[in-house]
Short mmCIF file of C-alpha atoms and ligand atoms in Angstrom, two decimals:
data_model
loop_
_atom_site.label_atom_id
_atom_site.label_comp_id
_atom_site.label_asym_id
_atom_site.label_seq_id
_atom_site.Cartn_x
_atom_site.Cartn_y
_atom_site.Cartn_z
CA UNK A 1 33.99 141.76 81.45
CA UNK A 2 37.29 141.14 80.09
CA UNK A 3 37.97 143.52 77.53
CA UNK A 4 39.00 147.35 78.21
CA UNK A 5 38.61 149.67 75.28
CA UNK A 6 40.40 152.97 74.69
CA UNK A 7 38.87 155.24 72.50
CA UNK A 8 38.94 158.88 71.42
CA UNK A 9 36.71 161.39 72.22
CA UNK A 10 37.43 164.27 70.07
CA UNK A 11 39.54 164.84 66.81
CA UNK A 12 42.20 162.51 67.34
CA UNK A 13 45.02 163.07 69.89
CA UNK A 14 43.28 163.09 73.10
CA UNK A 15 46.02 161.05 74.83
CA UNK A 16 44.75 157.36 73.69
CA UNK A 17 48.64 156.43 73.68
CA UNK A 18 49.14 156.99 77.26
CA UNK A 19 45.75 156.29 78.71
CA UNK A 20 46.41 153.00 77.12
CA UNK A 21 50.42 152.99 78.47
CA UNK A 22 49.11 153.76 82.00
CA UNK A 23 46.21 151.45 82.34
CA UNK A 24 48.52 148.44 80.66
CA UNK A 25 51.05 149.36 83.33
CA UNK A 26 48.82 149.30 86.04
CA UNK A 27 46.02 146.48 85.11
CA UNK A 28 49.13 144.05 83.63
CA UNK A 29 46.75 142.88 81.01
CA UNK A 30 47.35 139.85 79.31
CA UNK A 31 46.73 141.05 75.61
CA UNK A 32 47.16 144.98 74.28
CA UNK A 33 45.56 145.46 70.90
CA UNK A 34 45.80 147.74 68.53
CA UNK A 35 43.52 148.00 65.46
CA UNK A 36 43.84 150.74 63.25
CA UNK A 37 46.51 152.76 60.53
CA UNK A 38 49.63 154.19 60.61
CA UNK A 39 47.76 157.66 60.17
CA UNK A 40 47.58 157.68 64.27
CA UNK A 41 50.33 158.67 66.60
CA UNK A 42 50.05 157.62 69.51
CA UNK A 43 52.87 158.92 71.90
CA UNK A 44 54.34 157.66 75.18
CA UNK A 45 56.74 159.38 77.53
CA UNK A 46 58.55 156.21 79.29
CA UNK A 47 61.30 155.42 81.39
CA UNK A 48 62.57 158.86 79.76
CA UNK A 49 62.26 158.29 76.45
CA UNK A 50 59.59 159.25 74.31
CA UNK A 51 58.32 156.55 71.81
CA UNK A 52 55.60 157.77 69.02
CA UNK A 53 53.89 154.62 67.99
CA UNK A 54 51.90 154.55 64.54
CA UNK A 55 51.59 150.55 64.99
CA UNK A 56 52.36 149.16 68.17
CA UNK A 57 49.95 148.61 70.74
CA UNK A 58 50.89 150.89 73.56
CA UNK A 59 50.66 147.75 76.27
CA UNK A 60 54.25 147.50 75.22
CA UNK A 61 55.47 148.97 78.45
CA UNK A 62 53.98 146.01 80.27
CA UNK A 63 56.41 143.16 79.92
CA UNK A 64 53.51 140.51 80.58
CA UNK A 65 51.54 141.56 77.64
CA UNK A 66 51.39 140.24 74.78
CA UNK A 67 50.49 142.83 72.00
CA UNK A 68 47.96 141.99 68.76
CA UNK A 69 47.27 144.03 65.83
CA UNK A 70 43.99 142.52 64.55
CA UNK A 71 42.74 142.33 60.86
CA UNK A 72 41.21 146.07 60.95
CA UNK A 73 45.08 147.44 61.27
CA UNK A 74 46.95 148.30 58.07
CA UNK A 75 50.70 148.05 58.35
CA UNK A 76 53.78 149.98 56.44
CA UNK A 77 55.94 147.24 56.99
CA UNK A 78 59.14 148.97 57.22
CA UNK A 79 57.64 151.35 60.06
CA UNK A 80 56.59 148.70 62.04
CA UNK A 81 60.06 146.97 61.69
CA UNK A 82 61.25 150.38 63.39
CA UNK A 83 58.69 150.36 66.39
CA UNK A 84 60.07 146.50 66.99
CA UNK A 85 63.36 147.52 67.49
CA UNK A 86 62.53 150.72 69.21
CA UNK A 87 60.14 149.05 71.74
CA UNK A 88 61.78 145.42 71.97
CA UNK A 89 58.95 143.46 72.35
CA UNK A 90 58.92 141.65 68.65
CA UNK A 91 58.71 138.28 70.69
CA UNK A 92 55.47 139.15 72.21
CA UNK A 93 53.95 140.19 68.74
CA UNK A 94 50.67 138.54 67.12
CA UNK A 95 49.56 139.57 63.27
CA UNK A 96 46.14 138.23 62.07
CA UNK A 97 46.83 137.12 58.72
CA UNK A 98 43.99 139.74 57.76
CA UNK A 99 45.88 142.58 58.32
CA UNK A 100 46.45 144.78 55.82
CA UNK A 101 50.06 145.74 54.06
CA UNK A 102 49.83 149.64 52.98
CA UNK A 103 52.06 149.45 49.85
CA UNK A 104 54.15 152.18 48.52
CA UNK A 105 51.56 152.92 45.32
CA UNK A 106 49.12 153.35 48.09
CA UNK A 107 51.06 156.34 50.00
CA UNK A 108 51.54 157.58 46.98
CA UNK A 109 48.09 157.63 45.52
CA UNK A 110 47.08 159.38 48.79
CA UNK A 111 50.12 161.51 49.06
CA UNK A 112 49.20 162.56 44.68
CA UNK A 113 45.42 163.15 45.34
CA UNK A 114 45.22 167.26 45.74
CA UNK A 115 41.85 166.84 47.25
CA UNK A 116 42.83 164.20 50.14
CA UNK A 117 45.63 166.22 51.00
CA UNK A 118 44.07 170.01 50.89
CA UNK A 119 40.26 169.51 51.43
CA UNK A 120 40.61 166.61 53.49
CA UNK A 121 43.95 167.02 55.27
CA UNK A 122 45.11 163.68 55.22
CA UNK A 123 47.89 162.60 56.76
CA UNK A 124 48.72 161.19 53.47
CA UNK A 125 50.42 157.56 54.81
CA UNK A 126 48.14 155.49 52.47
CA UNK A 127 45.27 154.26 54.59
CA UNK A 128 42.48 156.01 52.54
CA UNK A 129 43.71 154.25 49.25
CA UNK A 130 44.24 151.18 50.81
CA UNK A 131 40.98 151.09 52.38
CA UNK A 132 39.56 151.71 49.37
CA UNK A 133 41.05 148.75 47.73
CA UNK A 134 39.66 146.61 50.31
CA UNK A 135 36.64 147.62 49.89
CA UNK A 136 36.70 147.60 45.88
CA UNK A 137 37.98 143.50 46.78
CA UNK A 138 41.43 144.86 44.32
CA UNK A 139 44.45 142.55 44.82
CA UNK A 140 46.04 143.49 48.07
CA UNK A 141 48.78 142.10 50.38
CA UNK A 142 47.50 140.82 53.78
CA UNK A 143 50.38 140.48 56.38
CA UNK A 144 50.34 136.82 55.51
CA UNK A 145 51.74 137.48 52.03
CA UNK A 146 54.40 139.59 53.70
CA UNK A 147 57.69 137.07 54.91
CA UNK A 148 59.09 139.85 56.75
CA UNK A 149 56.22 139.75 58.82
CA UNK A 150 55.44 135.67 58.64
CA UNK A 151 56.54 135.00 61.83
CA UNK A 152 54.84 137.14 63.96
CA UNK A 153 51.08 135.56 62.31
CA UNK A 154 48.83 134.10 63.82
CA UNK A 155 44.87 133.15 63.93
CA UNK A 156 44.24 136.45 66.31
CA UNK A 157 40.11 135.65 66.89
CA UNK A 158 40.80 132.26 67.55
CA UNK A 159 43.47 132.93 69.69
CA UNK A 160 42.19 135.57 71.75
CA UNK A 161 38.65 133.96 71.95
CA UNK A 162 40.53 130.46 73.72
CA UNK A 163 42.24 133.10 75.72
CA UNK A 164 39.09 134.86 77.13
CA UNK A 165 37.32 131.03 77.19
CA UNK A 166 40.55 130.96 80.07
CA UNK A 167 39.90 134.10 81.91
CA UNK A 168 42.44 135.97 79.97
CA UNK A 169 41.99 140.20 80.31
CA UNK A 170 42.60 142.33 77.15
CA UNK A 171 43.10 145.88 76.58
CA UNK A 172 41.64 147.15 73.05
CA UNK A 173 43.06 150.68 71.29
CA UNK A 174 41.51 152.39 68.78
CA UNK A 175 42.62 155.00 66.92
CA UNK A 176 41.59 159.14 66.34
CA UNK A 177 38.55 160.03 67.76
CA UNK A 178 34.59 160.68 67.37
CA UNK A 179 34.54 164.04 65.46
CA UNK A 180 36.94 161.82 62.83
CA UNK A 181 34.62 158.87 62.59
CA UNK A 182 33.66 157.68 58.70
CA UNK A 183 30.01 156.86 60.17
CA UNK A 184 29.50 158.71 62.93
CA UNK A 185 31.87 162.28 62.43
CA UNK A 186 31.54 165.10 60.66
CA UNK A 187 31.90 164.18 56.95
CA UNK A 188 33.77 164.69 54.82
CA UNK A 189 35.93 166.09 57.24
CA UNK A 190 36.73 162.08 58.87
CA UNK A 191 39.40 159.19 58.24
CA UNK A 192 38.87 156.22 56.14
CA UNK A 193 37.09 153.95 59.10
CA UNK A 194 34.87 154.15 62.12
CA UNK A 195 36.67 155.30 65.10
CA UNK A 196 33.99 153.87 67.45
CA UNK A 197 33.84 151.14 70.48
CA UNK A 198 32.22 148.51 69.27
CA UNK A 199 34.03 148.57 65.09
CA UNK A 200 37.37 148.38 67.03
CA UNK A 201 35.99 145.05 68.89
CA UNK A 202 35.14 143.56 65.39
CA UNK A 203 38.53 144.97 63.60
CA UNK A 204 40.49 142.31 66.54
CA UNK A 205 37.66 139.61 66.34
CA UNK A 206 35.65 139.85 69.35
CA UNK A 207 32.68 139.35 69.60
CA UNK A 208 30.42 142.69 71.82
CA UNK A 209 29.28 140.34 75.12
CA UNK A 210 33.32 140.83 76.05
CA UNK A 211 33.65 144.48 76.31
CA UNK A 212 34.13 145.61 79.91
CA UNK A 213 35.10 149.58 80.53
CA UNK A 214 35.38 151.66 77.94
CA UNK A 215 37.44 154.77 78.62
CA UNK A 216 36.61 157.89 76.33
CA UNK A 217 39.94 160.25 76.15
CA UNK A 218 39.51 164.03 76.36
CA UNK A 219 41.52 167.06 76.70
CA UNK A 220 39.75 170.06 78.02
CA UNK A 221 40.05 171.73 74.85
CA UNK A 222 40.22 170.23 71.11
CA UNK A 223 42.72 170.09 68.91
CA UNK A 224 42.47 169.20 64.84
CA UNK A 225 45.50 168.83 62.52
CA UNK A 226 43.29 169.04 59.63
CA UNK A 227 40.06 170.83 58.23
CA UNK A 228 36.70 170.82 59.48
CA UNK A 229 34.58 172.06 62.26
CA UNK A 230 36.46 173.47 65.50
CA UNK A 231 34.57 175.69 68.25
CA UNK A 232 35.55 179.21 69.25
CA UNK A 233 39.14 178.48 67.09
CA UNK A 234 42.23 179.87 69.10
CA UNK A 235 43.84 182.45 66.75
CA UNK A 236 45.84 184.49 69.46
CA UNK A 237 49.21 183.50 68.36
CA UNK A 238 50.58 183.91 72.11
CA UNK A 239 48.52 181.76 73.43
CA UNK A 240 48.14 179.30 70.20
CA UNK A 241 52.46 179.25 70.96
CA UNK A 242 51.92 178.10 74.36
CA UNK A 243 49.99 174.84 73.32
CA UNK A 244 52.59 174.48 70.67
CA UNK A 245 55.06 174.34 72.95
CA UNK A 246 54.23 173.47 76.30
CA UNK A 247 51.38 171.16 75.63
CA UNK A 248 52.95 169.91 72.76
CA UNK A 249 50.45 170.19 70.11
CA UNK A 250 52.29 169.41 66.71
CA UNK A 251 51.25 166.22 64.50
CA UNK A 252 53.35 163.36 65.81
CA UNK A 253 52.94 161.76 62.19
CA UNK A 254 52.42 165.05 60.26
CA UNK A 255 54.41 167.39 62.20
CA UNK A 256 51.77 169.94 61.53
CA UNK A 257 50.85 172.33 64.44
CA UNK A 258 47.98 171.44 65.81
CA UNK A 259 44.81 174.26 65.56
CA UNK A 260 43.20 174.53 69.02
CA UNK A 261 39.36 174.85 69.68
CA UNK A 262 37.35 174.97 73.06
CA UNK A 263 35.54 171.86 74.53
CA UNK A 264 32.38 170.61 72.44
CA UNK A 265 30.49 169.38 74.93
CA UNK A 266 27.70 167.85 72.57
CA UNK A 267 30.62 165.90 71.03
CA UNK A 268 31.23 164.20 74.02
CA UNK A 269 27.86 163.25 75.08
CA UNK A 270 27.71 161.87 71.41
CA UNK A 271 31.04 159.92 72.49
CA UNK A 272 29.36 158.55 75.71
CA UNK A 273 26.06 157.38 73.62
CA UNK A 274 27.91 155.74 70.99
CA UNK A 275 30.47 153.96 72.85
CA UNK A 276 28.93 153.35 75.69
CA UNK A 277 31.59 155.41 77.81
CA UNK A 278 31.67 154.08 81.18
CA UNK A 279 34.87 156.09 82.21
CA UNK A 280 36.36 159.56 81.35
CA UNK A 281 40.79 159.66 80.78
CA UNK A 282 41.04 163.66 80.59
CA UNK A 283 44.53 164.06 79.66
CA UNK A 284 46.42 167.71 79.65
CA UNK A 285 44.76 169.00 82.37
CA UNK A 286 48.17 171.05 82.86
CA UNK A 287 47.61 173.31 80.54
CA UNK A 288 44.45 175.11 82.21
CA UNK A 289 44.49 177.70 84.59
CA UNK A 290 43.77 176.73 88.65
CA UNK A 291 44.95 173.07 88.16
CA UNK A 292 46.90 172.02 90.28
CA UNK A 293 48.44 168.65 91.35
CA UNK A 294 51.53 169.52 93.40
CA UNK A 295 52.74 166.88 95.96
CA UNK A 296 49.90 165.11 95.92
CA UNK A 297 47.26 167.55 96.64
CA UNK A 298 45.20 168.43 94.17
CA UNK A 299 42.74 171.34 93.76
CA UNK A 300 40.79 173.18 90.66
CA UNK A 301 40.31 176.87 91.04
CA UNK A 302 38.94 179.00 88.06
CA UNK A 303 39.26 177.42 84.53
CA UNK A 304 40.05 173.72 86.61
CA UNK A 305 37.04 174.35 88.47
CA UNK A 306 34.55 175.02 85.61
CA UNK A 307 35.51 172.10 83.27
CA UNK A 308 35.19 169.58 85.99
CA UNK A 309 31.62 171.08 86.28
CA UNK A 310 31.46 170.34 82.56
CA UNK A 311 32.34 166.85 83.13
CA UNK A 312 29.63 166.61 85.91
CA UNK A 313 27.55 167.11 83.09
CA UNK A 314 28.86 164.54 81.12
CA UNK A 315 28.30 161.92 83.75
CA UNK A 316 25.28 162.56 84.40
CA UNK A 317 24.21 161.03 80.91
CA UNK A 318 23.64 157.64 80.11
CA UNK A 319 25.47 155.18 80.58
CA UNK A 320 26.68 157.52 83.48
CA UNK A 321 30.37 157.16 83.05
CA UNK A 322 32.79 158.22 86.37
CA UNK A 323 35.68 160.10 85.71
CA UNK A 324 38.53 158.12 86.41
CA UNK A 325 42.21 159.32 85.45
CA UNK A 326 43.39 162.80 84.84
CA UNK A 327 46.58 163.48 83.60
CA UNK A 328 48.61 166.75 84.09
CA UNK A 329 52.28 165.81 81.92
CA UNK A 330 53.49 163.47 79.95
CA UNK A 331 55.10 161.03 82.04
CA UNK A 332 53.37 157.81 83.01
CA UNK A 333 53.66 158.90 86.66
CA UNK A 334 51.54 162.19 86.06
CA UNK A 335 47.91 160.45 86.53
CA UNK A 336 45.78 161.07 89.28
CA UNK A 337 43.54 158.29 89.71
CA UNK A 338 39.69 159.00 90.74
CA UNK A 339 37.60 155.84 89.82
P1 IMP B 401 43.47 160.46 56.85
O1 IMP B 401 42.75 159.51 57.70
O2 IMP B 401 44.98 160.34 57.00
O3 IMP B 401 43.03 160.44 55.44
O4 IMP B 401 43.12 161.93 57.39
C1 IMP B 401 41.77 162.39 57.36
C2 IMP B 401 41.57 163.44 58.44
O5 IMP B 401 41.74 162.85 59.72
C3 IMP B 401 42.58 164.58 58.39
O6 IMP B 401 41.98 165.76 58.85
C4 IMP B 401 43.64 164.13 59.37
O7 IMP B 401 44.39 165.20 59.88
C5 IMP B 401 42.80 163.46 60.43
N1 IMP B 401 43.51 162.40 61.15
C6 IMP B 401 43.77 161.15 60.74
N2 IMP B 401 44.41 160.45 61.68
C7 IMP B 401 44.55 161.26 62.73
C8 IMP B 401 45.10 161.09 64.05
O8 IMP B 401 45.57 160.04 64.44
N3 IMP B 401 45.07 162.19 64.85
C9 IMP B 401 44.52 163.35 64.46
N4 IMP B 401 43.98 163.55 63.26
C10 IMP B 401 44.00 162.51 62.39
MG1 MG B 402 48.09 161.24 67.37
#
């Protein structure tokens, strides 16, 4: 089936933005798209320059594709303007008319709201408040309303639906992860939306016979920039440094360092169920013990070892996804490719 989906396993950051840079690269899809807020960072290490995309699809690194932000994304307008220039690729950008404009009396509704920003941790861009306006049906801008943005709109389901009607192949990527999902996470402790498979197909306007493999990102451990639930929480401050550092575990929207957690295993056979996972992206495999990928051989000792037992396990429920890419750096080049 047509349509590749990208989601997250975990709380957010699992490496969404460079599963979905790799497989772009590789697969030369004809559409990326991105549903989703500005809330998510999703970072890219490319052609030696690192690009942190809140809006953006991440296909932008293949030239072919052309990239869609469907009428589930909400846009700060002058942010997006920024990832344009940054990435280039304005001329092969499509806006449904649907999507929505996060105004400035939204970020700061969110950004005033004690309890969003302490008990809930929000990342405090707006999304939340302009959800919630949405939903209320309050007077809102749609990027349609928006001439700075006019010329980039377009009917996205009826384009991309003439497109698949001609064989076309899309790649779909959602934002945060399961343990954030507003249906399915760990309320209150979640974002403003559902962060699962089949709500990111109806946020771009496709309809669920299309999807085809849906990749679930992990990292071999968690991470969580806000509150809520994290297993066995890292407080060693040596070893908390190191995935500060080295793995590079510091909000790329809210610059806050990222607390660090072992791997929930019932999480992610949640994630399979509900997305119907049919491939694993672990990303950051670097940064346990007895990995190790150099010149092209690759073996897992120790800690290595053990968590690929772990995602034996997670195969082996249903639909029984294969693991298929692990990365071990940042760099689009640093995937080793199983399935
Ligand atoms: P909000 O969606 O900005 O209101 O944030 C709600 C919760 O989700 C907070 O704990 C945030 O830190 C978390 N969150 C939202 N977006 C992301 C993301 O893209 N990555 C990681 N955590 C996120
Ligand atoms: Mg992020």
């Amino acid at each position: 089936m047509p349509v590749d989906i990208v989601v997250g396993g975990q709380a957010g950051d699992e490496g969404k933005g460079k599963i979905t840079a790799y497989l772009a690269a590789k697969n030369g899809y004809d559409y990326s798209i991105r549903v989703g807020g500005p809330n998510a960072g999703h970072t890219i290490f490319y052609k030696d320059r690192i690009y942190t995309l809140k809006t953006m699809p991440g296909g932008f690194v293949s030239r072919r594709t052309k990239l869609v932000l469907g009428a589930g994304t909400y846009i700060i307008t002058g942010w997006l303007e920024k990832e344009i220039a940054l990435t280039g690729a304005g001329d092969r950008l499509i806006i449904d008319p649907h999507a929505v404009i996060i105004e400035p009396r939204h970020t700061a509704a969110e950004r005033g709201d004690a309890r969003m920003m302490g008990k809930i941790g929000s990342v405090g861009t707006g999304l939340g408040a302009a959800v919630r306006d949405r939903v209320d049906r309050k007077k809102l801008r749609f990027a349609k309303d928006e001439p700075r943005l006019k010329k980039y709109v377009k009917d996205v389901p009826e384009l991309l639906n003439k497109a698949l009607a001609k064989g076309s192949r899309m790649l779909l990527e959602g934002t945060q992860g399961m343990k954030l999902s507003n249906l399915h996470g760990e309320y209150p402790y979640v974002t403003s939306r559902d962060t699962t498979a089949s709500t990111f197909m109806g946020e771009a306007g496709l309809g669920p016979k299309y999807a085809g493999e849906v990749y679930a990102v992990f990292k071999p451990y968690v991470t969580r920039v806000g509150p809520g639930f994290v297993a066995r929480e890292m407080t060693d401050r040596n070893k908390l440094d190191r995935y500060h550092t080295a793995g590079r575990e510091v909000g790329s929207v809210s610059g806050r360092l990222r607390r660090v957690g072992e791997f929930e295993l019932d999480v992610a056979l949640r994630t399979v169920r509900i997305n119907s996972v049919t491939r694993l992206a672990i990303t950051h495999m670097d940064m346990l013990d007895g990995a190790d990928f150099g010149r092209g051989v690759r073996s897992f000792t120790g800690e290595a070892k053990r968590f690929m037992g772990t995602l034996a396990r997670i195969c082996a429920v249903y639909p029984y996804p294969k693991v298929s890419l692990i990365s071990y750096g940042p760099g689009l080049e640093e995937v080793l490719e199983l399935a």
